[in-house]
């Protein structure tokens, strides 16, 4: 299934995308009891959502809505740094002994098709294409071997970074308003199969700048879930971003910064393409 959050004529909702690119609206079907996808993930199992999609007539065309991030209101967004060895090498770092986790805020992200903002105070806006997972079943002290059962789905993520501010702190560089993106939708695990077989590609203005297999991750998704759940209680709708491969702009000569008018795309096989245009902050 492809799950989506959207806005349409003042309505904010969520639903399942049909093979004909129409949306069966879950917020309508359950009469507001689960107004957001996060609320639905907390209350409903996969089968209930699938049954709803199969038994109901679609409500909206996908191209008639404004997409939101798949989970617009996550409690937490955990991001893994240096999880591809070649990326660690390009930033002159050794492979970490433990996962390098930092947080992003929901306000730092936009949806597919929405503009990414280059802030007034910096031109050092860099790209990082990544695979993200959304938690369906929460928990604490989750075992790595069973952690994938806690995953509701997979999506594309663009971890936009303001590199000069990142030199001060990771929190500063990673959390400028509207500098990152997530989407276009959430794809459930049965559609993905083995996540290690996915291909990730980042393109800037059509030129490939990052290309990797997700099997190159040093810390697996299950291990990331287990690690984060030792620190915090994972909640339905929480996002775990799994790291970027090599090819980032700040390590090129000269540096390759995103600028207004650019189009950045993150494509992951079996998921789709997250596409955003860059604008200046107004």
mmCIF file of C-alpha atoms in Angstrom:
data_model
loop_
_atom_site.group_PDB
_atom_site.id
_atom_site.type_symbol
_atom_site.label_atom_id
_atom_site.label_comp_id
_atom_site.label_asym_id
_atom_site.label_seq_id
_atom_site.Cartn_x
_atom_site.Cartn_y
_atom_site.Cartn_z
ATOM 1 C CA UNK A 1 0.000 0.000 0.000
ATOM 2 C CA UNK A 2 0.920 3.611 -0.500
ATOM 3 C CA UNK A 3 -0.253 5.783 2.397
ATOM 4 C CA UNK A 4 -0.464 9.529 2.000
ATOM 5 C CA UNK A 5 -1.239 12.647 4.020
ATOM 6 C CA UNK A 6 -2.802 15.546 2.151
ATOM 7 C CA UNK A 7 -4.600 18.863 2.164
ATOM 8 C CA UNK A 8 -7.619 19.523 -0.062
ATOM 9 C CA UNK A 9 -9.992 22.503 0.035
ATOM 10 C CA UNK A 10 -9.219 23.171 3.683
ATOM 11 C CA UNK A 11 -9.405 19.507 4.679
ATOM 12 C CA UNK A 12 -6.327 17.813 6.106
ATOM 13 C CA UNK A 13 -6.501 14.055 5.943
ATOM 14 C CA UNK A 14 -4.835 10.795 5.060
ATOM 15 C CA UNK A 15 -5.612 7.826 2.916
ATOM 16 C CA UNK A 16 -4.538 4.947 0.735
ATOM 17 C CA UNK A 17 -3.538 5.534 -2.887
ATOM 18 C CA UNK A 18 -5.168 3.098 -5.298
ATOM 19 C CA UNK A 19 -3.447 1.646 -8.399
ATOM 20 C CA UNK A 20 -5.321 4.298 -10.430
ATOM 21 C CA UNK A 21 -3.777 7.113 -8.358
ATOM 22 C CA UNK A 22 -6.945 7.889 -6.436
ATOM 23 C CA UNK A 23 -7.229 8.271 -2.668
ATOM 24 C CA UNK A 24 -9.521 6.392 -0.315
ATOM 25 C CA UNK A 25 -9.680 8.781 2.640
ATOM 26 C CA UNK A 26 -9.202 7.119 6.006
ATOM 27 C CA UNK A 27 -10.082 10.245 7.962
ATOM 28 C CA UNK A 28 -13.519 10.222 6.293
ATOM 29 C CA UNK A 29 -14.106 6.485 6.548
ATOM 30 C CA UNK A 30 -13.619 6.481 10.312
ATOM 31 C CA UNK A 31 -15.592 9.727 10.666
ATOM 32 C CA UNK A 32 -12.816 11.721 12.249
ATOM 33 C CA UNK A 33 -11.836 9.161 14.883
ATOM 34 C CA UNK A 34 -8.408 8.924 13.275
ATOM 35 C CA UNK A 35 -7.905 12.338 11.672
ATOM 36 C CA UNK A 36 -4.203 11.845 10.940
ATOM 37 C CA UNK A 37 -2.071 9.001 9.709
ATOM 38 C CA UNK A 38 -0.197 9.047 13.024
ATOM 39 C CA UNK A 39 -3.486 8.510 14.873
ATOM 40 C CA UNK A 40 -4.410 5.683 12.497
ATOM 41 C CA UNK A 41 -1.050 3.946 12.957
ATOM 42 C CA UNK A 42 -1.511 4.114 16.722
ATOM 43 C CA UNK A 43 -5.016 2.616 16.663
ATOM 44 C CA UNK A 44 -5.330 0.400 13.588
ATOM 45 C CA UNK A 45 -3.383 -2.550 12.261
ATOM 46 C CA UNK A 46 -2.230 -2.970 8.686
ATOM 47 C CA UNK A 47 -5.120 -5.280 7.842
ATOM 48 C CA UNK A 48 -7.797 -2.807 8.882
ATOM 49 C CA UNK A 49 -6.343 -0.089 6.678
ATOM 50 C CA UNK A 50 -5.952 -2.496 3.741
ATOM 51 C CA UNK A 51 -9.552 -3.705 4.114
ATOM 52 C CA UNK A 52 -10.773 -0.114 4.134
ATOM 53 C CA UNK A 53 -8.923 0.628 0.904
ATOM 54 C CA UNK A 54 -10.253 -2.449 -0.867
ATOM 55 C CA UNK A 55 -13.871 -2.071 0.183
ATOM 56 C CA UNK A 56 -14.444 1.638 -0.360
ATOM 57 C CA UNK A 57 -14.870 3.875 -3.400
ATOM 58 C CA UNK A 58 -12.064 6.414 -3.867
ATOM 59 C CA UNK A 59 -12.772 9.968 -2.740
ATOM 60 C CA UNK A 60 -10.153 12.131 -4.442
ATOM 61 C CA UNK A 61 -7.722 12.084 -7.320
ATOM 62 C CA UNK A 62 -4.103 12.111 -6.193
ATOM 63 C CA UNK A 63 -3.286 15.009 -8.511
ATOM 64 C CA UNK A 64 -6.108 17.081 -6.980
ATOM 65 C CA UNK A 65 -4.552 17.283 -3.505
ATOM 66 C CA UNK A 66 -1.599 19.076 -1.958
ATOM 67 C CA UNK A 67 0.679 16.495 -0.436
ATOM 68 C CA UNK A 68 1.927 16.792 3.132
ATOM 69 C CA UNK A 69 4.875 14.874 4.583
ATOM 70 C CA UNK A 70 3.640 11.278 5.024
ATOM 71 C CA UNK A 71 3.471 11.871 8.787
ATOM 72 C CA UNK A 72 3.133 15.653 9.195
ATOM 73 C CA UNK A 73 3.191 15.549 12.993
ATOM 74 C CA UNK A 74 5.738 12.972 14.204
ATOM 75 C CA UNK A 75 6.656 12.983 17.862
ATOM 76 C CA UNK A 76 10.298 12.401 16.955
ATOM 77 C CA UNK A 77 12.513 12.409 13.856
ATOM 78 C CA UNK A 78 15.712 10.475 14.586
ATOM 79 C CA UNK A 79 18.500 10.698 12.005
ATOM 80 C CA UNK A 80 21.549 8.469 11.670
ATOM 81 C CA UNK A 81 24.853 10.025 10.688
ATOM 82 C CA UNK A 82 27.835 8.312 9.048
ATOM 83 C CA UNK A 83 25.957 5.082 8.298
ATOM 84 C CA UNK A 84 27.628 4.484 4.908
ATOM 85 C CA UNK A 85 31.358 3.808 5.094
ATOM 86 C CA UNK A 86 32.179 5.701 1.884
ATOM 87 C CA UNK A 87 30.378 8.765 3.261
ATOM 88 C CA UNK A 88 32.316 8.523 6.525
ATOM 89 C CA UNK A 89 35.527 8.413 4.498
ATOM 90 C CA UNK A 90 34.575 11.429 2.372
ATOM 91 C CA UNK A 91 34.117 13.548 5.513
ATOM 92 C CA UNK A 92 37.394 12.179 6.911
ATOM 93 C CA UNK A 93 35.766 10.270 9.737
ATOM 94 C CA UNK A 94 36.295 6.727 10.947
ATOM 95 C CA UNK A 95 33.364 4.356 11.043
ATOM 96 C CA UNK A 96 31.577 5.123 14.338
ATOM 97 C CA UNK A 97 31.580 2.546 17.111
ATOM 98 C CA UNK A 98 27.858 3.167 17.744
ATOM 99 C CA UNK A 99 25.063 4.813 15.748
ATOM 100 C CA UNK A 100 25.432 8.593 15.470
ATOM 101 C CA UNK A 101 21.915 9.870 16.180
ATOM 102 C CA UNK A 102 20.657 13.443 15.951
ATOM 103 C CA UNK A 103 17.163 14.958 15.854
ATOM 104 C CA UNK A 104 15.311 17.007 13.265
ATOM 105 C CA UNK A 105 12.151 19.015 13.867
ATOM 106 C CA UNK A 106 8.983 18.616 11.831
ATOM 107 C CA UNK A 107 9.087 22.319 10.909
ATOM 108 C CA UNK A 108 12.416 21.775 9.141
ATOM 109 C CA UNK A 109 10.670 19.545 6.560
ATOM 110 C CA UNK A 110 8.407 20.105 3.576
ATOM 111 C CA UNK A 111 6.440 17.657 1.445
ATOM 112 C CA UNK A 112 7.008 16.420 -2.086
ATOM 113 C CA UNK A 113 6.492 19.252 -4.558
ATOM 114 C CA UNK A 114 6.840 21.995 -1.952
ATOM 115 C CA UNK A 115 9.751 24.475 -2.057
ATOM 116 C CA UNK A 116 12.882 24.033 0.003
ATOM 117 C CA UNK A 117 14.119 27.369 1.365
ATOM 118 C CA UNK A 118 17.704 28.574 1.266
ATOM 119 C CA UNK A 119 17.933 30.741 4.398
ATOM 120 C CA UNK A 120 18.872 34.404 4.328
ATOM 121 C CA UNK A 121 21.925 33.856 6.513
ATOM 122 C CA UNK A 122 23.729 31.220 4.432
ATOM 123 C CA UNK A 123 24.358 29.969 0.907
ATOM 124 C CA UNK A 124 25.812 26.647 2.114
ATOM 125 C CA UNK A 125 22.665 24.555 1.487
ATOM 126 C CA UNK A 126 23.669 20.940 0.889
ATOM 127 C CA UNK A 127 21.724 17.805 -0.062
ATOM 128 C CA UNK A 128 21.650 14.335 1.491
ATOM 129 C CA UNK A 129 19.385 11.680 0.000
ATOM 130 C CA UNK A 130 18.238 9.016 2.467
ATOM 131 C CA UNK A 131 15.815 6.186 3.165
ATOM 132 C CA UNK A 132 13.486 6.764 6.119
ATOM 133 C CA UNK A 133 11.206 4.393 8.015
ATOM 134 C CA UNK A 134 8.080 5.271 9.967
ATOM 135 C CA UNK A 135 7.235 3.368 13.132
ATOM 136 C CA UNK A 136 3.836 1.684 13.302
ATOM 137 C CA UNK A 137 4.077 -0.212 16.571
ATOM 138 C CA UNK A 138 5.890 1.666 19.302
ATOM 139 C CA UNK A 139 7.906 0.270 22.152
ATOM 140 C CA UNK A 140 10.969 0.391 24.365
ATOM 141 C CA UNK A 141 14.008 -1.910 24.336
ATOM 142 C CA UNK A 142 13.008 -3.459 21.021
ATOM 143 C CA UNK A 143 15.210 -6.357 19.912
ATOM 144 C CA UNK A 144 16.995 -5.863 16.599
ATOM 145 C CA UNK A 145 15.859 -9.286 15.428
ATOM 146 C CA UNK A 146 12.173 -8.396 15.699
ATOM 147 C CA UNK A 147 12.412 -4.655 15.041
ATOM 148 C CA UNK A 148 11.149 -4.747 11.463
ATOM 149 C CA UNK A 149 7.737 -5.807 12.772
ATOM 150 C CA UNK A 150 7.505 -2.316 14.259
ATOM 151 C CA UNK A 151 7.856 -0.600 10.840
ATOM 152 C CA UNK A 152 4.726 0.832 9.220
ATOM 153 C CA UNK A 153 6.460 1.828 6.017
ATOM 154 C CA UNK A 154 9.292 3.403 4.060
ATOM 155 C CA UNK A 155 9.704 6.799 2.406
ATOM 156 C CA UNK A 156 12.281 9.078 0.773
ATOM 157 C CA UNK A 157 14.048 11.773 2.759
ATOM 158 C CA UNK A 158 16.193 14.762 1.780
ATOM 159 C CA UNK A 159 18.282 15.764 4.798
ATOM 160 C CA UNK A 160 19.004 19.347 3.709
ATOM 161 C CA UNK A 161 21.886 20.783 5.700
ATOM 162 C CA UNK A 162 23.277 24.285 6.266
ATOM 163 C CA UNK A 163 26.933 23.359 6.430
ATOM 164 C CA UNK A 164 28.443 26.535 7.908
ATOM 165 C CA UNK A 165 25.973 26.380 10.805
ATOM 166 C CA UNK A 166 26.523 22.629 11.119
ATOM 167 C CA UNK A 167 30.146 23.407 12.001
ATOM 168 C CA UNK A 168 28.761 25.022 15.162
ATOM 169 C CA UNK A 169 26.358 22.218 16.079
ATOM 170 C CA UNK A 170 24.554 19.462 14.196
ATOM 171 C CA UNK A 171 21.268 20.689 15.651
ATOM 172 C CA UNK A 172 21.757 24.120 14.096
ATOM 173 C CA UNK A 173 22.828 22.887 10.682
ATOM 174 C CA UNK A 174 20.069 20.315 10.369
ATOM 175 C CA UNK A 175 17.049 22.266 11.589
ATOM 176 C CA UNK A 176 16.665 25.424 9.560
ATOM 177 C CA UNK A 177 13.033 25.960 8.615
ATOM 178 C CA UNK A 178 11.917 24.168 5.405
ATOM 179 C CA UNK A 179 15.392 22.961 4.419
ATOM 180 C CA UNK A 180 14.590 19.244 4.289
ATOM 181 C CA UNK A 181 11.883 17.132 2.693
ATOM 182 C CA UNK A 182 10.073 13.822 3.178
ATOM 183 C CA UNK A 183 7.750 11.916 0.864
ATOM 184 C CA UNK A 184 6.039 11.581 -1.456
ATOM 185 C CA UNK A 185 4.184 8.804 0.404
ATOM 186 C CA UNK A 186 4.686 5.896 2.757
ATOM 187 C CA UNK A 187 5.076 2.429 1.204
ATOM 188 C CA UNK A 188 4.203 -0.502 3.444
ATOM 189 C CA UNK A 189 6.692 -3.343 4.041
ATOM 190 C CA UNK A 190 5.014 -5.990 1.896
ATOM 191 C CA UNK A 191 5.536 -3.747 -1.143
ATOM 192 C CA UNK A 192 9.224 -3.222 -0.296
ATOM 193 C CA UNK A 193 10.343 -6.754 0.415
ATOM 194 C CA UNK A 194 13.996 -6.862 1.498
ATOM 195 C CA UNK A 195 14.996 -3.268 2.264
ATOM 196 C CA UNK A 196 18.648 -4.185 1.643
ATOM 197 C CA UNK A 197 17.891 -4.548 -2.069
ATOM 198 C CA UNK A 198 16.798 -0.946 -2.615
ATOM 199 C CA UNK A 199 18.662 1.505 -4.843
ATOM 200 C CA UNK A 200 18.982 5.152 -3.764
ATOM 201 C CA UNK A 201 19.776 7.971 -6.177
ATOM 202 C CA UNK A 202 19.975 11.718 -5.570
ATOM 203 C CA UNK A 203 19.821 14.073 -8.563
ATOM 204 C CA UNK A 204 20.467 17.805 -8.697
ATOM 205 C CA UNK A 205 18.991 19.386 -11.819
ATOM 206 C CA UNK A 206 18.864 15.938 -13.398
ATOM 207 C CA UNK A 207 22.518 15.095 -12.702
ATOM 208 C CA UNK A 208 23.190 12.097 -10.466
ATOM 209 C CA UNK A 209 25.134 13.239 -7.389
ATOM 210 C CA UNK A 210 24.596 10.241 -5.092
ATOM 211 C CA UNK A 211 24.009 6.585 -5.968
ATOM 212 C CA UNK A 212 24.102 3.619 -3.605
ATOM 213 C CA UNK A 213 22.513 0.369 -2.545
ATOM 214 C CA UNK A 214 20.913 0.345 0.878
ATOM 215 C CA UNK A 215 22.813 -2.879 1.592
ATOM 216 C CA UNK A 216 25.852 -0.614 2.090
ATOM 217 C CA UNK A 217 24.470 0.651 5.427
ATOM 218 C CA UNK A 218 26.819 -0.252 8.278
ATOM 219 C CA UNK A 219 24.063 -0.311 10.900
ATOM 220 C CA UNK A 220 20.895 -2.063 9.758
ATOM 221 C CA UNK A 221 17.405 -0.640 10.138
ATOM 222 C CA UNK A 222 16.634 -3.209 12.823
ATOM 223 C CA UNK A 223 19.754 -2.225 14.734
ATOM 224 C CA UNK A 224 18.886 1.464 14.455
ATOM 225 C CA UNK A 225 15.393 0.814 15.827
ATOM 226 C CA UNK A 226 16.835 -1.232 18.669
ATOM 227 C CA UNK A 227 19.388 1.458 19.510
ATOM 228 C CA UNK A 228 16.937 4.355 19.442
ATOM 229 C CA UNK A 229 14.441 2.387 21.533
ATOM 230 C CA UNK A 230 17.024 1.983 24.284
ATOM 231 C CA UNK A 231 17.139 5.791 24.526
ATOM 232 C CA UNK A 232 13.489 6.680 24.091
ATOM 233 C CA UNK A 233 10.049 5.119 23.892
ATOM 234 C CA UNK A 234 9.299 4.875 20.180
ATOM 235 C CA UNK A 235 5.834 6.124 19.239
ATOM 236 C CA UNK A 236 3.633 5.325 16.223
ATOM 237 C CA UNK A 237 4.493 7.869 13.555
ATOM 238 C CA UNK A 238 8.085 8.383 14.704
ATOM 239 C CA UNK A 239 10.557 8.660 11.832
ATOM 240 C CA UNK A 240 14.009 7.064 11.695
ATOM 241 C CA UNK A 241 16.233 8.349 8.888
ATOM 242 C CA UNK A 242 18.924 5.846 8.021
ATOM 243 C CA UNK A 243 21.863 7.905 6.716
ATOM 244 C CA UNK A 244 23.247 9.206 3.431
ATOM 245 C CA UNK A 245 25.802 7.718 1.033
ATOM 246 C CA UNK A 246 28.815 9.514 -0.408
ATOM 247 C CA UNK A 247 28.584 12.371 -2.896
ATOM 248 C CA UNK A 248 27.504 15.318 -0.740
ATOM 249 C CA UNK A 249 28.071 18.803 -2.108
ATOM 250 C CA UNK A 250 30.353 20.194 0.578
ATOM 251 C CA UNK A 251 33.061 17.620 -0.187
ATOM 252 C CA UNK A 252 33.298 18.500 -3.871
ATOM 253 C CA UNK A 253 35.802 20.893 -5.436
ATOM 254 C CA UNK A 254 34.420 23.461 -5.740
ATOM 255 C CA UNK A 255 31.553 22.834 -3.282
ATOM 256 C CA UNK A 256 28.206 22.122 -4.930
ATOM 257 C CA UNK A 257 25.562 24.096 -3.053
ATOM 258 C CA UNK A 258 21.857 24.099 -3.873
ATOM 259 C CA UNK A 259 20.626 27.479 -5.058
ATOM 260 C CA UNK A 260 17.284 29.055 -6.009
ATOM 261 C CA UNK A 261 15.852 27.495 -9.162
ATOM 262 C CA UNK A 262 17.535 24.134 -8.596
ATOM 263 C CA UNK A 263 15.501 20.926 -8.461
ATOM 264 C CA UNK A 264 16.605 18.243 -6.030
ATOM 265 C CA UNK A 265 15.284 14.675 -6.358
ATOM 266 C CA UNK A 266 15.684 11.601 -4.167
ATOM 267 C CA UNK A 267 14.565 8.398 -5.884
ATOM 268 C CA UNK A 268 14.414 5.042 -4.119
ATOM 269 C CA UNK A 269 13.380 1.882 -5.921
ATOM 270 C CA UNK A 270 9.945 0.482 -4.960
ATOM 271 C CA UNK A 271 9.072 3.807 -3.288
ATOM 272 C CA UNK A 272 9.211 6.610 -5.845
ATOM 273 C CA UNK A 273 10.757 10.044 -6.259
ATOM 274 C CA UNK A 274 10.765 12.950 -3.825
ATOM 275 C CA UNK A 275 11.136 16.166 -5.828
ATOM 276 C CA UNK A 276 11.523 19.740 -4.589
ATOM 277 C CA UNK A 277 12.512 23.087 -6.037
ATOM 278 C CA UNK A 278 14.846 25.412 -4.137
ATOM 279 C CA UNK A 279 13.826 29.012 -3.411
ATOM 280 C CA UNK A 280 15.286 31.819 -1.343
ATOM 281 C CA UNK A 281 13.765 32.564 2.043
ATOM 282 C CA UNK A 282 11.572 35.648 1.745
#
